Amino acid sequence: MKKLKFQTPTGMHDILPEDERYFQEIYKVVKEIADFYRFQKIETPILEDTELFSRGIGMTTDIVQKEMFTFKTRGGDFLTLRPEGTAPIIRAYFQHGFKNLPQPVKLWYFSPFFRYERPQLGRFRQFWQFGFEVIGEESSVIDAQLILIFSNILKELGFQNLVLKINSLGDSNCRPYYRKVLTSYFKSKVNVLCQDCRRRLKENPLRILDCKEERCQQIVSQAPQILDYLCEACKAHFKEVLEFLEDLGISYYLDPFLVRGLDYYTRTVFEIFEEGEKGKAVGALAGGGRYDNLAKIIGDEEIPAAGGAGGIERIIILLKEKKMKPPVEKKPKVFLAQIGGEARKKALKLLEVFREAKIPVAESLGRNSLKSQMRVADALGVKYTLVLGQKEAIEGKILVKDMISGKQKIIPLKRVVSFIKKKI
Ligand code: HAM
């Protein structure tokens, strides 16, 4: 087949009507849950100052080093297509004085994000996330409730074999020492590490824990574990999170090497997967954690916070794999046909009366022949077809045909909406 001249950019895709139904279904579930837990919706610009991300997400992360869409504006500013939603929300929190509101401030979003990644299954350059952020509260109960929220959403969407991976990354109290221990461990193995990890060793050894290279993973599996180096406060916080989860009946898998791809995390980090081959191939359906230091970087003030985000395309890939279809949209029960110029004018107006009465009506206004219009009505399986002929249009009448019994009668045009209302 000849290649079209214009196609979507690499790693980006159109959301076609069929996928849009999945998006709508996910949106509905997420919104219902967000409303129940009293989160408020927020939408930030798609572009932000590059520095918000490079400092917020961390200079040593793959996202900042390799994956940002950054450009210089005509005015000379550096802007970046948002690769994630947490840093912008913390920016908005300070910009709009949300710290003067009762805390915590609970926000949610459903938006597109951009990362210059190598496209593969479940990995795109433009993708959608729904996310939840709780800003201004350090209690461990929030961490557990966020995990509960993501697990509720995924369960509601039909996922039954979810696996929760969880870890604690400590805080600025205990992590520096762990970092030192880790550095000396990896230094002793530097010859085996991949090129990227040798650089990571100098910049941020924790990033090595995230490396996907086989040879690095082998070394990582023997590395010192952060859980053994947590300070008392972080240990107690993490223990509480796990106790809440146990109490909620949410099983978890302690992954001592889970660090996540963003540097802003402190204490709890988590990821949720669906079991099975495809689930593994697609990767985490949702991930998040606590980020008590991010506010300091962005707004110069210590404000504890936690949150998470789910990947909508990944969820849809797995829903399709499971052959779980979103509900089909309701079809109209009425079809309006017209024959002739005068009737077409009246039909165009009559449709508006139905719209105001909130009765869905299908039509095929561009067609002239009654036969072809009846074919459309049949294909839709409507209960009633209304036919406005030239004569009826002039006399202010309309023909109503019951499509099941085949019976038909002529009634005044003025009464047609109330007549249909009674019938359907
Ligand atoms: P993240 O783990 O980078 O976290 O992304 C969250 C989810 O978005 C992932 O679990 C995955 O489902 C989806 N996702 C990420 N990258 C891609 C991609 N290239 N293509 C398709 N889906 C993708 C964050 O972004 C954090 N902001 C989450 C958070 C909120 N942490 C605290 N608050």
CSV table of N, CA and C in Angstrom, one decimal, residues 79-210:
chain,number,residue,atom,x,y,z
A,79,LEU,N,10.5,25.9,26.8
A,79,LEU,CA,9.2,25.3,27.2
A,79,LEU,C,9.3,23.8,26.9
A,80,THR,N,8.6,23.0,27.7
A,80,THR,CA,8.6,21.5,27.5
A,80,THR,C,7.1,21.0,27.6
A,81,LEU,N,6.8,20.1,26.6
A,81,LEU,CA,5.5,19.4,26.7
A,81,LEU,C,5.5,18.5,27.9
A,82,ARG,N,4.5,18.7,28.8
A,82,ARG,CA,4.6,18.0,30.1
A,82,ARG,C,4.7,16.5,30.0
A,83,PRO,N,5.8,16.0,30.6
A,83,PRO,CA,6.0,14.5,30.6
A,83,PRO,C,5.2,13.9,31.7
A,84,GLU,N,4.7,14.7,32.7
A,84,GLU,CA,3.9,14.1,33.8
A,84,GLU,C,3.1,15.3,34.5
A,85,GLY,N,2.3,14.9,35.4
A,85,GLY,CA,1.3,15.9,35.9
A,85,GLY,C,1.6,16.4,37.3
A,86,THR,N,2.5,15.8,38.1
A,86,THR,CA,2.7,16.2,39.5
A,86,THR,C,3.4,17.5,39.7
A,87,ALA,N,4.5,17.7,39.0
A,87,ALA,CA,5.2,19.0,39.1
A,87,ALA,C,4.3,20.2,38.7
A,88,PRO,N,3.6,20.1,37.6
A,88,PRO,CA,2.7,21.2,37.2
A,88,PRO,C,1.6,21.5,38.3
A,89,ILE,N,1.1,20.4,39.0
A,89,ILE,CA,0.1,20.7,40.0
A,89,ILE,C,0.7,21.3,41.2
A,90,ILE,N,1.9,21.0,41.6
A,90,ILE,CA,2.5,21.6,42.7
A,90,ILE,C,2.8,23.1,42.3
A,91,ARG,N,3.2,23.3,41.1
A,91,ARG,CA,3.4,24.7,40.6
A,91,ARG,C,2.0,25.5,40.8
A,92,ALA,N,1.0,24.9,40.3
A,92,ALA,CA,-0.4,25.5,40.4
A,92,ALA,C,-0.8,25.8,41.9
A,93,TYR,N,-0.5,24.8,42.7
A,93,TYR,CA,-0.8,24.9,44.1
A,93,TYR,C,-0.2,26.2,44.7
A,94,PHE,N,1.1,26.5,44.4
A,94,PHE,CA,1.7,27.7,44.9
A,94,PHE,C,1.2,28.9,44.2
A,95,GLN,N,1.1,28.8,42.9
A,95,GLN,CA,0.7,30.0,42.1
A,95,GLN,C,-0.7,30.5,42.5
A,96,HIS,N,-1.6,29.6,42.9
A,96,HIS,CA,-3.0,30.1,43.2
A,96,HIS,C,-3.2,30.1,44.7
A,97,GLY,N,-2.2,30.1,45.5
A,97,GLY,CA,-2.3,30.2,46.9
A,97,GLY,C,-3.1,29.1,47.5
A,98,PHE,N,-3.1,27.9,47.0
A,98,PHE,CA,-3.9,26.8,47.6
A,98,PHE,C,-3.4,26.4,49.0
A,99,LYS,N,-2.2,26.9,49.4
A,99,LYS,CA,-1.8,26.6,50.7
A,99,LYS,C,-2.6,27.3,51.8
A,100,ASN,N,-3.4,28.3,51.3
A,100,ASN,CA,-4.2,29.0,52.3
A,100,ASN,C,-5.6,28.3,52.4
A,101,LEU,N,-5.8,27.3,51.6
A,101,LEU,CA,-7.1,26.6,51.7
A,101,LEU,C,-7.0,25.5,52.8
A,102,PRO,N,-8.1,25.0,53.3
A,102,PRO,CA,-8.0,23.9,54.2
A,102,PRO,C,-7.2,22.8,53.6
A,103,GLN,N,-6.2,22.2,54.4
A,103,GLN,CA,-5.4,21.1,53.8
A,103,GLN,C,-5.9,19.8,54.3
A,104,PRO,N,-5.7,18.7,53.6
A,104,PRO,CA,-5.0,18.7,52.3
A,104,PRO,C,-5.9,19.1,51.2
A,105,VAL,N,-5.2,19.6,50.1
A,105,VAL,CA,-5.9,19.9,48.9
A,105,VAL,C,-5.8,18.6,48.0
A,106,LYS,N,-7.0,18.2,47.6
A,106,LYS,CA,-7.1,16.9,46.8
A,106,LYS,C,-7.5,17.2,45.4
A,107,LEU,N,-6.6,16.9,44.4
A,107,LEU,CA,-6.9,17.2,43.0
A,107,LEU,C,-6.8,16.0,42.1
A,108,TRP,N,-7.5,16.0,41.0
A,108,TRP,CA,-7.4,14.9,40.1
A,108,TRP,C,-7.4,15.4,38.7
A,109,TYR,N,-6.9,14.7,37.8
A,109,TYR,CA,-6.8,15.1,36.3
A,109,TYR,C,-6.9,13.9,35.4
A,110,PHE,N,-7.2,14.2,34.2
A,110,PHE,CA,-7.4,13.2,33.1
A,110,PHE,C,-6.8,13.9,31.9
A,111,SER,N,-5.6,13.6,31.5
A,111,SER,CA,-5.0,14.5,30.5
A,111,SER,C,-3.9,13.8,29.7
A,112,PRO,N,-3.5,14.4,28.6
A,112,PRO,CA,-2.4,13.8,27.7
A,112,PRO,C,-1.0,14.3,28.2
A,113,PHE,N,-0.1,13.4,28.1
A,113,PHE,CA,1.3,13.7,28.5
A,113,PHE,C,2.2,13.2,27.4
A,114,PHE,N,3.5,13.7,27.4
A,114,PHE,CA,4.4,13.5,26.3
A,114,PHE,C,5.8,13.1,26.7
A,115,ARG,N,6.3,12.0,26.2
A,115,ARG,CA,7.6,11.5,26.5
A,115,ARG,C,8.3,11.0,25.2
A,116,TYR,N,9.5,11.4,24.9
A,116,TYR,CA,10.1,11.0,23.7
A,116,TYR,C,10.7,9.6,24.0
A,117,GLU,N,9.9,8.6,24.0
A,117,GLU,CA,10.3,7.2,24.3
A,117,GLU,C,10.4,6.4,23.0
A,118,ARG,N,11.1,5.2,23.1
A,118,ARG,CA,11.1,4.3,22.0
A,118,ARG,C,9.7,3.6,21.9
A,119,PRO,N,8.9,3.9,20.9
A,119,PRO,CA,7.6,3.3,20.9
A,119,PRO,C,7.6,1.8,20.9
A,120,GLN,N,6.7,1.2,21.8
A,120,GLN,CA,6.6,-0.2,21.8
A,120,GLN,C,5.2,-0.4,22.5
A,121,LEU,N,4.9,-1.7,22.7
A,121,LEU,CA,3.6,-2.0,23.3
A,121,LEU,C,3.4,-1.3,24.7
A,122,GLY,N,2.4,-0.5,24.8
A,122,GLY,CA,2.1,0.2,26.0
A,122,GLY,C,3.0,1.4,26.3
A,123,ARG,N,3.8,1.8,25.3
A,123,ARG,CA,4.8,2.9,25.5
A,123,ARG,C,4.6,3.9,24.3
A,124,PHE,N,4.1,5.0,24.6
A,124,PHE,CA,3.8,6.0,23.5
A,124,PHE,C,4.5,7.3,23.7
A,125,ARG,N,4.5,8.1,22.7
A,125,ARG,CA,5.1,9.5,22.9
A,125,ARG,C,4.1,10.5,23.3
A,126,GLN,N,2.8,10.2,23.0
A,126,GLN,CA,1.7,11.0,23.6
A,126,GLN,C,0.8,9.9,24.2
A,127,PHE,N,0.5,10.0,25.5
A,127,PHE,CA,-0.3,9.1,26.2
A,127,PHE,C,-1.2,9.8,27.2
A,128,TRP,N,-2.2,9.2,27.7
A,128,TRP,CA,-3.1,9.8,28.6
A,128,TRP,C,-3.0,9.2,30.0
A,129,GLN,N,-3.1,10.0,31.0
A,129,GLN,CA,-3.1,9.5,32.4
A,129,GLN,C,-4.3,10.1,33.1
A,130,PHE,N,-4.8,9.3,34.1
A,130,PHE,CA,-5.6,10.0,35.1
A,130,PHE,C,-4.8,9.9,36.4
A,131,GLY,N,-4.9,11.0,37.1
A,131,GLY,CA,-4.0,11.1,38.3
A,131,GLY,C,-4.7,11.7,39.5
A,132,PHE,N,-4.2,11.4,40.7
A,132,PHE,CA,-4.8,11.9,41.9
A,132,PHE,C,-3.6,12.5,42.8
A,133,GLU,N,-3.7,13.6,43.3
A,133,GLU,CA,-2.7,14.2,44.2
A,133,GLU,C,-3.3,14.7,45.5
A,134,VAL,N,-2.7,14.4,46.6
A,134,VAL,CA,-3.2,14.9,47.9
A,134,VAL,C,-2.0,15.7,48.5
A,135,ILE,N,-2.3,17.0,48.6
A,135,ILE,CA,-1.2,17.9,48.9
A,135,ILE,C,-1.4,18.5,50.3
A,136,GLY,N,-0.4,18.4,51.2
A,136,GLY,CA,-0.6,19.1,52.5
A,136,GLY,C,-0.9,18.1,53.6
A,137,GLU,N,-0.6,16.8,53.4
A,137,GLU,CA,-0.8,15.8,54.5
A,137,GLU,C,0.2,14.7,54.5
A,138,GLU,N,0.8,14.5,55.6
A,138,GLU,CA,1.9,13.5,55.6
A,138,GLU,C,1.5,12.1,56.2
A,139,SER,N,0.3,12.0,56.7
A,139,SER,CA,-0.1,10.8,57.3
A,139,SER,C,0.0,9.6,56.3
A,140,SER,N,0.4,8.4,56.9
A,140,SER,CA,0.5,7.2,56.1
A,140,SER,C,-0.9,6.7,55.6
A,141,VAL,N,-2.0,7.2,56.2
A,141,VAL,CA,-3.3,6.8,55.8
A,141,VAL,C,-3.6,7.2,54.4
A,142,ILE,N,-3.0,8.4,54.0
A,142,ILE,CA,-3.2,8.9,52.7
A,142,ILE,C,-2.5,8.0,51.6
A,143,ASP,N,-1.3,7.5,51.9
A,143,ASP,CA,-0.6,6.7,51.0
A,143,ASP,C,-1.5,5.4,50.7
A,144,ALA,N,-2.0,4.9,51.8
A,144,ALA,CA,-2.8,3.6,51.7
A,144,ALA,C,-4.1,3.9,50.9
A,145,GLN,N,-4.7,5.1,51.2
A,145,GLN,CA,-6.0,5.4,50.6
A,145,GLN,C,-5.8,5.6,49.1
A,146,LEU,N,-4.6,6.2,48.7
A,146,LEU,CA,-4.4,6.4,47.3
A,146,LEU,C,-4.2,5.1,46.6
A,147,ILE,N,-3.5,4.2,47.2
A,147,ILE,CA,-3.4,2.8,46.6
A,147,ILE,C,-4.8,2.2,46.5
A,148,LEU,N,-5.6,2.4,47.5
A,148,LEU,CA,-7.0,1.8,47.5
A,148,LEU,C,-7.7,2.4,46.3
A,149,ILE,N,-7.6,3.7,46.1
A,149,ILE,CA,-8.3,4.4,45.0
A,149,ILE,C,-7.9,3.8,43.6
A,150,PHE,N,-6.6,3.7,43.4
A,150,PHE,CA,-6.2,3.1,42.1
A,150,PHE,C,-6.6,1.7,42.0
A,151,SER,N,-6.6,0.9,43.1
A,151,SER,CA,-7.0,-0.5,43.0
A,151,SER,C,-8.6,-0.5,42.8
A,152,ASN,N,-9.3,0.4,43.4
A,152,ASN,CA,-10.8,0.5,43.1
A,152,ASN,C,-11.1,0.8,41.7
A,153,ILE,N,-10.4,1.7,41.1
A,153,ILE,CA,-10.7,2.1,39.7
A,153,ILE,C,-10.4,0.9,38.8
A,154,LEU,N,-9.3,0.3,39.0
A,154,LEU,CA,-8.9,-0.8,38.1
A,154,LEU,C,-9.9,-2.0,38.3
A,155,LYS,N,-10.3,-2.2,39.5
A,155,LYS,CA,-11.2,-3.3,39.8
A,155,LYS,C,-12.6,-3.0,39.1
A,156,GLU,N,-13.0,-1.8,39.3
A,156,GLU,CA,-14.3,-1.3,38.7
A,156,GLU,C,-14.3,-1.5,37.2
A,157,LEU,N,-13.1,-1.3,36.6
A,157,LEU,CA,-13.0,-1.5,35.2
A,157,LEU,C,-12.9,-2.9,34.7
A,158,GLY,N,-12.8,-3.8,35.7
A,158,GLY,CA,-12.9,-5.2,35.4
A,158,GLY,C,-11.6,-6.0,35.6
A,159,PHE,N,-10.5,-5.4,36.2
A,159,PHE,CA,-9.3,-6.1,36.4
A,159,PHE,C,-9.4,-6.9,37.7
A,160,GLN,N,-9.1,-8.2,37.6
A,160,GLN,CA,-9.3,-9.1,38.8
A,160,GLN,C,-8.0,-9.6,39.3
A,161,ASN,N,-6.9,-9.6,38.6
A,161,ASN,CA,-5.7,-10.2,39.0
A,161,ASN,C,-4.6,-9.1,39.2
A,162,LEU,N,-4.8,-8.2,40.0
A,162,LEU,CA,-3.9,-7.0,40.2
A,162,LEU,C,-2.8,-7.4,41.1
A,163,VAL,N,-1.6,-6.9,40.8
A,163,VAL,CA,-0.4,-7.1,41.7
A,163,VAL,C,0.1,-5.8,42.1
A,164,LEU,N,0.2,-5.6,43.4
A,164,LEU,CA,0.7,-4.3,43.9
A,164,LEU,C,2.1,-4.5,44.4
A,165,LYS,N,3.0,-3.7,43.8
A,165,LYS,CA,4.4,-3.7,44.3
A,165,LYS,C,4.6,-2.4,45.1
A,166,ILE,N,5.3,-2.6,46.2
A,166,ILE,CA,5.4,-1.4,47.1
A,166,ILE,C,6.8,-1.4,47.7
A,167,ASN,N,7.3,-0.2,48.0
A,167,ASN,CA,8.6,0.0,48.6
A,167,ASN,C,8.6,1.3,49.3
A,168,SER,N,9.6,1.5,50.2
A,168,SER,CA,9.8,2.9,50.8
A,168,SER,C,11.2,3.3,50.4
A,169,LEU,N,11.3,4.6,50.0
A,169,LEU,CA,12.6,5.1,49.6
A,169,LEU,C,13.2,6.0,50.6
A,170,GLY,N,12.6,6.0,51.8
A,170,GLY,CA,13.2,6.8,52.9
A,170,GLY,C,13.0,8.3,52.6
A,171,ASP,N,13.8,9.1,53.4
A,171,ASP,CA,13.7,10.5,53.2
A,171,ASP,C,15.1,11.2,53.2
A,172,SER,N,15.1,12.5,53.3
A,172,SER,CA,16.4,13.1,53.2
A,172,SER,C,17.3,12.9,54.5
A,173,ASN,N,16.6,12.2,55.5
A,173,ASN,CA,17.3,11.8,56.7
A,173,ASN,C,18.1,10.6,56.5
A,174,CYS,N,17.5,9.6,55.9
A,174,CYS,CA,18.1,8.3,55.8
A,174,CYS,C,18.6,7.9,54.4
A,175,ARG,N,18.1,8.5,53.4
A,175,ARG,CA,18.5,8.1,52.1
A,175,ARG,C,20.0,8.3,51.8
A,176,PRO,N,20.5,9.5,52.2
A,176,PRO,CA,21.9,9.8,51.8
A,176,PRO,C,22.9,8.7,52.3
A,177,TYR,N,22.6,8.1,53.5
A,177,TYR,CA,23.5,7.0,53.9
A,177,TYR,C,23.3,5.8,53.0
A,178,TYR,N,22.1,5.5,52.7
A,178,TYR,CA,21.8,4.3,51.8
A,178,TYR,C,22.5,4.5,50.5
A,179,ARG,N,22.5,5.8,50.0
A,179,ARG,CA,23.1,6.1,48.7
A,179,ARG,C,24.6,5.8,48.8
A,180,LYS,N,25.2,6.1,49.9
A,180,LYS,CA,26.6,5.9,50.1
A,180,LYS,C,26.9,4.4,50.0
A,181,VAL,N,26.1,3.6,50.8
A,181,VAL,CA,26.3,2.2,50.8
A,181,VAL,C,26.2,1.6,49.4
A,182,LEU,N,25.1,2.1,48.7
A,182,LEU,CA,24.9,1.6,47.4
A,182,LEU,C,26.0,1.9,46.4
A,183,THR,N,26.5,3.2,46.6
A,183,THR,CA,27.6,3.6,45.7
A,183,THR,C,28.8,2.7,45.9
A,184,SER,N,29.2,2.4,47.2
A,184,SER,CA,30.4,1.5,47.3
A,184,SER,C,30.1,0.1,46.8
A,185,TYR,N,28.8,-0.3,46.9
A,185,TYR,CA,28.5,-1.7,46.4
A,185,TYR,C,28.7,-1.7,44.9
A,186,PHE,N,28.1,-0.7,44.2
A,186,PHE,CA,28.2,-0.7,42.7
A,186,PHE,C,29.6,-0.4,42.2
A,187,LYS,N,30.4,0.4,43.0
A,187,LYS,CA,31.8,0.7,42.6
A,187,LYS,C,32.5,-0.6,42.5
A,188,SER,N,32.2,-1.6,43.4
A,188,SER,CA,33.0,-2.8,43.4
A,188,SER,C,32.6,-3.7,42.1
A,189,LYS,N,31.5,-3.3,41.5
A,189,LYS,CA,31.0,-4.0,40.3
A,189,LYS,C,31.1,-3.2,39.0
A,190,VAL,N,31.7,-2.1,39.1
A,190,VAL,CA,31.6,-1.1,38.0
A,190,VAL,C,32.0,-1.7,36.6
A,191,ASN,N,32.8,-2.7,36.6
A,191,ASN,CA,33.2,-3.3,35.3
A,191,ASN,C,32.1,-4.0,34.6
A,192,VAL,N,31.2,-4.5,35.4
A,192,VAL,CA,30.1,-5.3,34.8
A,192,VAL,C,28.9,-4.4,34.4
A,193,LEU,N,28.8,-3.2,35.0
A,193,LEU,CA,27.7,-2.3,34.7
A,193,LEU,C,27.7,-1.8,33.3
A,194,CYS,N,26.4,-1.5,32.8
A,194,CYS,CA,26.3,-1.0,31.4
A,194,CYS,C,26.8,0.5,31.4
A,195,GLN,N,27.0,1.0,30.2
A,195,GLN,CA,27.5,2.3,30.0
A,195,GLN,C,26.7,3.4,30.8
A,196,ASP,N,25.4,3.3,30.6
A,196,ASP,CA,24.5,4.2,31.3
A,196,ASP,C,24.6,4.2,32.8
A,197,CYS,N,24.7,2.9,33.3
A,197,CYS,CA,24.8,2.8,34.8
A,197,CYS,C,26.1,3.3,35.3
A,198,ARG,N,27.2,3.3,34.5
A,198,ARG,CA,28.4,3.8,35.0
A,198,ARG,C,28.3,5.3,35.2
A,199,ARG,N,27.5,5.9,34.3
A,199,ARG,CA,27.2,7.4,34.5
A,199,ARG,C,26.3,7.6,35.7
A,200,ARG,N,25.3,6.7,35.8
A,200,ARG,CA,24.3,6.8,36.9
A,200,ARG,C,25.1,6.6,38.2
A,201,LEU,N,26.1,5.8,38.3
A,201,LEU,CA,26.8,5.6,39.5
A,201,LEU,C,27.4,7.0,40.0
A,202,LYS,N,27.8,7.8,39.1
A,202,LYS,CA,28.3,9.1,39.5
A,202,LYS,C,27.2,10.1,39.9
A,203,GLU,N,26.1,10.0,39.1
A,203,GLU,CA,25.1,11.0,39.3
A,203,GLU,C,24.1,10.6,40.4
A,204,ASN,N,23.6,9.4,40.3
A,204,ASN,CA,22.5,8.9,41.2
A,204,ASN,C,22.4,7.4,41.2
A,205,PRO,N,23.1,6.7,42.1
A,205,PRO,CA,23.2,5.3,42.1
A,205,PRO,C,21.8,4.6,42.2
A,206,LEU,N,20.8,5.3,42.8
A,206,LEU,CA,19.5,4.7,42.9
A,206,LEU,C,18.9,4.4,41.6
A,207,ARG,N,19.3,5.2,40.6
A,207,ARG,CA,18.8,5.0,39.2
A,207,ARG,C,19.2,3.7,38.6
A,208,ILE,N,20.3,3.1,39.1
A,208,ILE,CA,20.8,1.8,38.6
A,208,ILE,C,19.8,0.7,39.0
A,209,LEU,N,19.1,0.9,40.1
A,209,LEU,CA,18.1,-0.1,40.5
A,209,LEU,C,17.0,-0.2,39.5
A,210,ASP,N,16.8,0.8,38.7
A,210,ASP,CA,15.8,0.8,37.7
A,210,ASP,C,16.2,0.3,36.3
